[in-house]
GROMACS .gro file of C-alpha atoms in nm:
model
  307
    1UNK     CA    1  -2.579  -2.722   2.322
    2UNK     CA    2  -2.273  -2.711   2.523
    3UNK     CA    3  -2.340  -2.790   2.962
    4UNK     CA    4  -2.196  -2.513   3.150
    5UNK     CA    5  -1.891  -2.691   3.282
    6UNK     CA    6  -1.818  -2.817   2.905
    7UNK     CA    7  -1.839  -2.452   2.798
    8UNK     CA    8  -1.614  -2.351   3.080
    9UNK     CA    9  -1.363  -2.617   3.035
   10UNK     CA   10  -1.390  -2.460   2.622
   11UNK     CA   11  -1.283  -2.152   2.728
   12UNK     CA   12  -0.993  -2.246   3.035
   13UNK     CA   13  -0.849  -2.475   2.774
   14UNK     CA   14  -0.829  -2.190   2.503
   15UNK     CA   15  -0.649  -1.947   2.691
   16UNK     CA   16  -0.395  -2.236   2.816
   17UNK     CA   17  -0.376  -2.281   2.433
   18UNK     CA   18  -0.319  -1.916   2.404
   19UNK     CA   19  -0.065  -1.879   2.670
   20UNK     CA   20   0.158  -2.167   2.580
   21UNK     CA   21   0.147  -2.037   2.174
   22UNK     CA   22   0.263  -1.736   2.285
   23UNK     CA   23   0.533  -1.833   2.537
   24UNK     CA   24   0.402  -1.755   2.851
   25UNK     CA   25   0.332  -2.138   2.992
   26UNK     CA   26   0.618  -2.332   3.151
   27UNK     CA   27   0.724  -2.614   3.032
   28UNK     CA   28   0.648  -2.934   3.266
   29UNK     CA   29   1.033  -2.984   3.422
   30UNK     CA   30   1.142  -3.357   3.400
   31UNK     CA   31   1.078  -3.547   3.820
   32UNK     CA   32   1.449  -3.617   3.803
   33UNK     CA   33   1.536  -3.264   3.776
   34UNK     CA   34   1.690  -3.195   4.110
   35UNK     CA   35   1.652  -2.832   4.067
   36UNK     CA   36   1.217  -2.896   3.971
   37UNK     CA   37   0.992  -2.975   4.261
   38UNK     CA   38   0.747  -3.251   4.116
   39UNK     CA   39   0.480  -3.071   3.979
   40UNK     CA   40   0.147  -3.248   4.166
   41UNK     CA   41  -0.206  -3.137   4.098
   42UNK     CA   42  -0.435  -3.271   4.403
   43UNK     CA   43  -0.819  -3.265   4.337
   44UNK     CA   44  -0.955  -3.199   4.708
   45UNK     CA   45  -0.869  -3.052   5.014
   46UNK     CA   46  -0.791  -3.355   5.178
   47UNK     CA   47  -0.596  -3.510   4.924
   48UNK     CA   48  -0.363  -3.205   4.875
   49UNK     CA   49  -0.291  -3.201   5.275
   50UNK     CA   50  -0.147  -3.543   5.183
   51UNK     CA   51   0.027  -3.453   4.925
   52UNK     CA   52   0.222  -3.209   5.089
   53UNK     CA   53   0.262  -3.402   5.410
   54UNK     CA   54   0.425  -3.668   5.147
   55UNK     CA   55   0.635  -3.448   4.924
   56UNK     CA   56   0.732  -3.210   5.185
   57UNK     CA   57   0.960  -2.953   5.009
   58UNK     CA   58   1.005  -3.208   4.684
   59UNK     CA   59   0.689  -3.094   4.566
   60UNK     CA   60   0.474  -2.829   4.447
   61UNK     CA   61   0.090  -2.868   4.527
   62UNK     CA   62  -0.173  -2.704   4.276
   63UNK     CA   63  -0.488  -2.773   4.511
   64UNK     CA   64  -0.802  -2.775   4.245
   65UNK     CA   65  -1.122  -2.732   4.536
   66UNK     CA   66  -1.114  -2.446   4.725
   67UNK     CA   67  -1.174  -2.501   5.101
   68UNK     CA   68  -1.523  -2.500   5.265
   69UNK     CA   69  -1.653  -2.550   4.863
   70UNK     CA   70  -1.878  -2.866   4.779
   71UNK     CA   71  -1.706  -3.107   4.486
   72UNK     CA   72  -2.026  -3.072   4.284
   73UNK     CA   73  -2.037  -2.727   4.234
   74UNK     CA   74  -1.615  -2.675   4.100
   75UNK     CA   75  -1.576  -2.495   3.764
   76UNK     CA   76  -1.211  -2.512   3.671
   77UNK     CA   77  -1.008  -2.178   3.641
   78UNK     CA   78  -0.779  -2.119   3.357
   79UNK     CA   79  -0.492  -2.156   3.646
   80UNK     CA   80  -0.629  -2.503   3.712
   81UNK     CA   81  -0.638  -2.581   3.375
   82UNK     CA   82  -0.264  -2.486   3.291
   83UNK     CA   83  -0.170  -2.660   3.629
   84UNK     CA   84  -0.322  -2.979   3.497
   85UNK     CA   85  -0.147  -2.930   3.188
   86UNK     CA   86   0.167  -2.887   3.308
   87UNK     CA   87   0.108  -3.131   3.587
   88UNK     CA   88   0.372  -3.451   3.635
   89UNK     CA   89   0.127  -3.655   3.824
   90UNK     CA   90  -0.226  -3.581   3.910
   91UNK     CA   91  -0.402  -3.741   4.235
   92UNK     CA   92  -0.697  -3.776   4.256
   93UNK     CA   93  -0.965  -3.890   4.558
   94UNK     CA   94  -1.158  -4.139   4.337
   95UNK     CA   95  -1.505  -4.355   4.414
   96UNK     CA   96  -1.664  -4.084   4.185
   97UNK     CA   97  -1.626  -3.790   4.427
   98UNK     CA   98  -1.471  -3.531   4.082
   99UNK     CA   99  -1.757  -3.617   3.862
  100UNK     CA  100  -1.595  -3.353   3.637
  101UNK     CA  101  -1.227  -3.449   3.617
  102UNK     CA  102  -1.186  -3.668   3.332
  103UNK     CA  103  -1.325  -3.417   3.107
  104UNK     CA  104  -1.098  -3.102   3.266
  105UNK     CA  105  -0.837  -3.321   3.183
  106UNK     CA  106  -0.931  -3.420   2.872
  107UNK     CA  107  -0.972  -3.021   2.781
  108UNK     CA  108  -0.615  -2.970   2.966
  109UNK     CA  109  -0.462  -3.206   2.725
  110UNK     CA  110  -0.289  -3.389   3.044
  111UNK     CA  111  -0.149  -3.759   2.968
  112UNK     CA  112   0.059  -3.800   3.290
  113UNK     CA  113  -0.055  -4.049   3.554
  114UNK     CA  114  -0.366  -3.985   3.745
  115UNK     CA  115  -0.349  -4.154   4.077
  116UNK     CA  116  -0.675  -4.258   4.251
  117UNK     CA  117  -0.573  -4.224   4.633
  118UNK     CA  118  -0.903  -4.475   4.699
  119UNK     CA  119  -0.722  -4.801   4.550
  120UNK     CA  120  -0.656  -5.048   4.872
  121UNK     CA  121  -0.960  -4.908   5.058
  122UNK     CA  122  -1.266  -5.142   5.146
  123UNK     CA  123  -1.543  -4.831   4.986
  124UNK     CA  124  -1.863  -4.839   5.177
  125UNK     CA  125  -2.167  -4.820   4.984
  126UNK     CA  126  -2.022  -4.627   4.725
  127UNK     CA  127  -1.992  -4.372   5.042
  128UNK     CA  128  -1.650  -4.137   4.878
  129UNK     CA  129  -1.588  -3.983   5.215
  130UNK     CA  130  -1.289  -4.247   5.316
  131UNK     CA  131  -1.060  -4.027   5.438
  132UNK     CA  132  -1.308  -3.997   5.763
  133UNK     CA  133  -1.137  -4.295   5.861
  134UNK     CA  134  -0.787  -4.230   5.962
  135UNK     CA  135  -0.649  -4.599   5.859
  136UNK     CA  136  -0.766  -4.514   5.541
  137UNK     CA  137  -0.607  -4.209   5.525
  138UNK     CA  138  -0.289  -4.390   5.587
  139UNK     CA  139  -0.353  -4.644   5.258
  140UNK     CA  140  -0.462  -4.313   5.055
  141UNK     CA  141  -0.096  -4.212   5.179
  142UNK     CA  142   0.065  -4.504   5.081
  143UNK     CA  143  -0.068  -4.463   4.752
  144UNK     CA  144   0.052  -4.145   4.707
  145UNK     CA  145   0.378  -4.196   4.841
  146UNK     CA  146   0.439  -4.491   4.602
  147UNK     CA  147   0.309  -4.234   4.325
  148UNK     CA  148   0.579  -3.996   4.364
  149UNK     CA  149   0.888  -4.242   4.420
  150UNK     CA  150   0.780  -4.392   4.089
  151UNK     CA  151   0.746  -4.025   3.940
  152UNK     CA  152   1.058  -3.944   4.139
  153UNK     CA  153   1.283  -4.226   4.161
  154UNK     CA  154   1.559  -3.944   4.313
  155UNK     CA  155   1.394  -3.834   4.587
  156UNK     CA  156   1.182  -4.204   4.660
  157UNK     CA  157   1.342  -4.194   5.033
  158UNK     CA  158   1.260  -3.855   5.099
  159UNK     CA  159   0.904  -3.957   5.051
  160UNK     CA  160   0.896  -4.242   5.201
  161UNK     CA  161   1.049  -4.114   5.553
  162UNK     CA  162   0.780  -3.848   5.546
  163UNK     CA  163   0.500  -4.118   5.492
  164UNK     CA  164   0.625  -4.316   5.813
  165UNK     CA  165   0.634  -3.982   5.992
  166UNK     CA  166   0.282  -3.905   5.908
  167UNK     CA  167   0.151  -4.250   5.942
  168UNK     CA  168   0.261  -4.215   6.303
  169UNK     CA  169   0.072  -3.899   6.343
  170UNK     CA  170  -0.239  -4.058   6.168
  171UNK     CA  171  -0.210  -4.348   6.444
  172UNK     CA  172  -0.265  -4.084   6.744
  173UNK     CA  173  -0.507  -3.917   6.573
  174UNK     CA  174  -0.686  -4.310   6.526
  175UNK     CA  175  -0.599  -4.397   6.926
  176UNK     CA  176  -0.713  -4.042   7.049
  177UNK     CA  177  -1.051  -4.008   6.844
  178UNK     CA  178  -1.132  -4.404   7.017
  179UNK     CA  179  -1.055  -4.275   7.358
  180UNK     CA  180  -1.265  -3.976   7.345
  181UNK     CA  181  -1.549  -4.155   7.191
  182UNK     CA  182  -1.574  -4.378   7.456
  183UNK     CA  183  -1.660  -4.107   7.730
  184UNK     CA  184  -1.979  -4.074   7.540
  185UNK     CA  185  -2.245  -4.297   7.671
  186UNK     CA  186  -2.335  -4.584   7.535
  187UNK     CA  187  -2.676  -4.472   7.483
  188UNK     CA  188  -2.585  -4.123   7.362
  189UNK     CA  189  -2.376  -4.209   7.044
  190UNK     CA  190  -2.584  -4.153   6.801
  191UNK     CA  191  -2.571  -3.907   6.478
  192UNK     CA  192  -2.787  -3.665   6.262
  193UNK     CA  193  -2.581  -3.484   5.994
  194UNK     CA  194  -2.644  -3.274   5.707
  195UNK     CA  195  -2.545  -3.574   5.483
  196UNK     CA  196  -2.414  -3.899   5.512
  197UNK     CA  197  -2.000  -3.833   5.466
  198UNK     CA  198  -1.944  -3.975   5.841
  199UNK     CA  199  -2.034  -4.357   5.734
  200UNK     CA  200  -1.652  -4.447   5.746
  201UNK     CA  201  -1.601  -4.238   6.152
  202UNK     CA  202  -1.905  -4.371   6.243
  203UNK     CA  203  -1.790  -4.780   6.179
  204UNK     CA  204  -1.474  -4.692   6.267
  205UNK     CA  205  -1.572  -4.566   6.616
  206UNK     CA  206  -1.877  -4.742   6.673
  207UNK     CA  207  -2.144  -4.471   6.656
  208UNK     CA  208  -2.489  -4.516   6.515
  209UNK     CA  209  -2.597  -4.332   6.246
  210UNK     CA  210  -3.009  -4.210   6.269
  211UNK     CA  211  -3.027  -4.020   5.993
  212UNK     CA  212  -2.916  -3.692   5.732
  213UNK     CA  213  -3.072  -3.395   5.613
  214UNK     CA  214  -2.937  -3.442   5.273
  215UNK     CA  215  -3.093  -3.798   5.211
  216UNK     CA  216  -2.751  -3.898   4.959
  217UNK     CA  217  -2.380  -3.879   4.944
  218UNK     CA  218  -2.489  -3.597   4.685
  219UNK     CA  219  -2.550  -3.281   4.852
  220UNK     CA  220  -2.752  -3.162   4.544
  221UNK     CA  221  -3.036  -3.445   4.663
  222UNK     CA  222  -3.331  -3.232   4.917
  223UNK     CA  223  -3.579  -3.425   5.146
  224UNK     CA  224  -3.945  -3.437   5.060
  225UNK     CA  225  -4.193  -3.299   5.341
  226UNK     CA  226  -4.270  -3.684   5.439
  227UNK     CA  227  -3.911  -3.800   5.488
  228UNK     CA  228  -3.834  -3.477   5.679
  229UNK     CA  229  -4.132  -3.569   5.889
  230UNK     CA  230  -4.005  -3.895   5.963
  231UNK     CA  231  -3.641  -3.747   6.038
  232UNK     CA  232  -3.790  -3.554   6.331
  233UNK     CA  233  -3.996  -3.890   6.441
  234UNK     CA  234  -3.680  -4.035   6.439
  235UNK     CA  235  -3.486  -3.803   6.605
  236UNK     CA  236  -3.740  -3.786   6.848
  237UNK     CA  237  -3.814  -4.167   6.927
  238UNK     CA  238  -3.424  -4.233   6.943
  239UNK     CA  239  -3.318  -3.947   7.193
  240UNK     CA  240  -3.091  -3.812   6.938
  241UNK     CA  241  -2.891  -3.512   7.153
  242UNK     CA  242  -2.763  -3.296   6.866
  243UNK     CA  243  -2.843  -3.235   6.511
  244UNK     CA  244  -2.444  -3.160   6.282
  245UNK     CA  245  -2.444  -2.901   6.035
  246UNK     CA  246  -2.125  -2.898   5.808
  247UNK     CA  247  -1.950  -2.590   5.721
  248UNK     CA  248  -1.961  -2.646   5.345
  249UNK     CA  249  -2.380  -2.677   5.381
  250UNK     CA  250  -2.586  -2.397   5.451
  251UNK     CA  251  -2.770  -2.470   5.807
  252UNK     CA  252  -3.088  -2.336   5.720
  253UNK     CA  253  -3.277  -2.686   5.681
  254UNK     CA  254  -3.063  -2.853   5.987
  255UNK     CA  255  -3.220  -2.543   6.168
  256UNK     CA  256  -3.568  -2.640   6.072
  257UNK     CA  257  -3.549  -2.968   6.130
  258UNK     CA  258  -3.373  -2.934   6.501
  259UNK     CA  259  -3.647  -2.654   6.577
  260UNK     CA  260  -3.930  -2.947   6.500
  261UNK     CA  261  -3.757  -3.186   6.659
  262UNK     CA  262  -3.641  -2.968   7.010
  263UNK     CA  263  -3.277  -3.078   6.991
  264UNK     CA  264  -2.961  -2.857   6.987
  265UNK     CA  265  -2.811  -2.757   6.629
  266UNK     CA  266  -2.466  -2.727   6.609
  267UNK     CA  267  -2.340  -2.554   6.378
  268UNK     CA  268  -2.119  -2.155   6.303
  269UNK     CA  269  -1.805  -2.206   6.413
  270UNK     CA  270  -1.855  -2.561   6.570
  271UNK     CA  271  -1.951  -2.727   6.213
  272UNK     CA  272  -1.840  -3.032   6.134
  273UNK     CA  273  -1.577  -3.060   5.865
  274UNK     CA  274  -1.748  -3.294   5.607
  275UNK     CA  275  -1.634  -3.282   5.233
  276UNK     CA  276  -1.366  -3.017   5.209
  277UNK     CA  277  -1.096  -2.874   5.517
  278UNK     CA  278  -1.142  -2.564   5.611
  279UNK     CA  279  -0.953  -2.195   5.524
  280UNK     CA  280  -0.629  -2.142   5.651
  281UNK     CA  281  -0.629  -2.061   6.059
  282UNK     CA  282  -0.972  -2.236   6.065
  283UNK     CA  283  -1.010  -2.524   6.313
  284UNK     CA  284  -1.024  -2.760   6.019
  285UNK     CA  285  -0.705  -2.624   5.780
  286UNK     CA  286  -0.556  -2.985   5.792
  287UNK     CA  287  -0.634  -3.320   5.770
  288UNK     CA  288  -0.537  -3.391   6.132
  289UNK     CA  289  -0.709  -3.099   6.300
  290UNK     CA  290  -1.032  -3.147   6.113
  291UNK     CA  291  -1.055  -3.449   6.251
  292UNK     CA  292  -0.985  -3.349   6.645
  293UNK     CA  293  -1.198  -3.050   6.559
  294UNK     CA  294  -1.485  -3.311   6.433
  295UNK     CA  295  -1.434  -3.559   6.727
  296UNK     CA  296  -1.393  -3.302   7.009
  297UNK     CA  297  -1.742  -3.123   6.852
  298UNK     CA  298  -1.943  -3.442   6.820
  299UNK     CA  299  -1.792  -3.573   7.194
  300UNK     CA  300  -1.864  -3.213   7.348
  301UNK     CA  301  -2.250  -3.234   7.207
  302UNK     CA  302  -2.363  -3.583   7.277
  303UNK     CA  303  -2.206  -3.597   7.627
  304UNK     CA  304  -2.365  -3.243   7.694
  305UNK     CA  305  -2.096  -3.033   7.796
  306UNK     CA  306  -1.916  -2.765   7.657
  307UNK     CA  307  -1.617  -2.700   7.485
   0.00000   0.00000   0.00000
């Protein structure tokens, strides 16, 4: 019996099938085609912000997860599937974040490269969530930008003057997110979240992480009534000021928790940014504002003052 993402990849890949027999798909354009954009499918949010920042107008993004949507629970679209397809290079996050993506592409019937923008960074307890970590960010980068020049020997220079510009960017985002974190009190920087995709900010900045409501890097995974009991204990004994929801999480169990506990939940609008960016015009829609968003949130709360 077929699972339900093999019986949905079954049907995307059919009517791909079914477009291209009956002329309607595009043939993938060759990279050195001055006239093509390189035809890049990116995986996740964060990846795809990359992408573009690389490729600038050189390339054409297909972005597979929808903002503000957990990895675990994509279905590809026949769209995706015929992006894929037609795809002339294919990056992906990697440290088994898309669960799902060697089959869609074995359904899409892609054979291009597939680049895994984790190669180069030091992975944390099999913890996927690098790009919380600006200097990673800046080696997924440099993966991608070395990606494209080899897809796109042409434009190579294009790409790599956009990389420097970003990396510069990615270094005031590193030297800002330091400074801010060290108006918090010593004492005071400490973290609950909904799940544990902050291990990378936290080392990075030197916070202390107490605990998650999701007790994985899978936010499928639930607490049982005795760990959420010793969550609040926790929470409690450590003087924990604020309990993070994530926008892509339902708060409902944060809520609970915070209520037990008598600290403040933030969540709504304030949300941290945790496995996808958010919409368009959101305080999260790129890479870099997710992470000021993040940093100014979780500064705001555990210093006690408002935004």
């Amino acid at each position: 019996m077929l699972s339900p993402l093999a019986r949905t990849l079954s049907s995307a890949a059919l009517l791909v099938l079914f477009a291209a027999g009956c002329g309607e798909g595009n043939a993938s354009s060759s990279p050195s085609d001055p006239a093509q954009p390189l035809k890049v499918v990116a995986t996740t949010t964060q990846v795809a912000d990359f992408a573009r920042n690389v490729g600038g107008d050189r390339v054409s993004v297909h972005q597979l997860l929808r903002p503000n949507v957990d990895p675990h629970d994509y279905e590809p679209s026949p769209a995706d599937m015929q992006a894929i397809a037609e795809a002339d290079v294919l990056v992906k996050n990697g440290v088994d974040l898309e669960r799902w993506l060697d089959e869609t592409i074995s359904a899409a019937g892609f054979d291009g490269p597939v680049v895994d923008a984790s190669q180069g960074v030091q992975i944390r307890d099999g913890n996927p969530h690098i790009w919380h970590n600006p200097l990673n960010a800046k080696t997924m980068v440099d993966t991608i930008e070395k990606a494209f020049a080899a897809a796109d020997p042409r434009d190579a220079a294009a790409y790599q003057a956009n990389r420097v510009a970003y990396d510069a960017k990615l270094d005031a985002l590193d030297g800002e997110i330091a400074k801010k974190v060290e108006s918090i009190p010593a004492d005071r920087r400490k973290l609950v979240t909904n799940h544990d995709a902050f291990g990378y900010y936290l080392d990075r900045y030197g916070l202390t992480f107490v605990g998650s409501i999701i007790p994985s890097f899978d936010t499928s995974a639930e607490l049982s009534a005795k760990q959420v009991s010793d969550l609040v204990a926790k929470i409690k004994a450590t003087g924990v000021a604020a309990i993070f929801s994530e926008a892509s999480l339902p708060p409902k169990t944060a809520e609970a928790i915070g209520r037990e506990a008598g600290v403040r939940v933030v969540a709504g609008e304030d949300a941290l940014y945790g496995d996808s960016l958010g919409p368009e015009g959101s305080a999260g829609a790129t890479y870099l504002q997710m992470e000021e968003h993040n940093t100014d949130t979780i500064v705001n709360a555990l210093r006690g003052t408002v935004a």
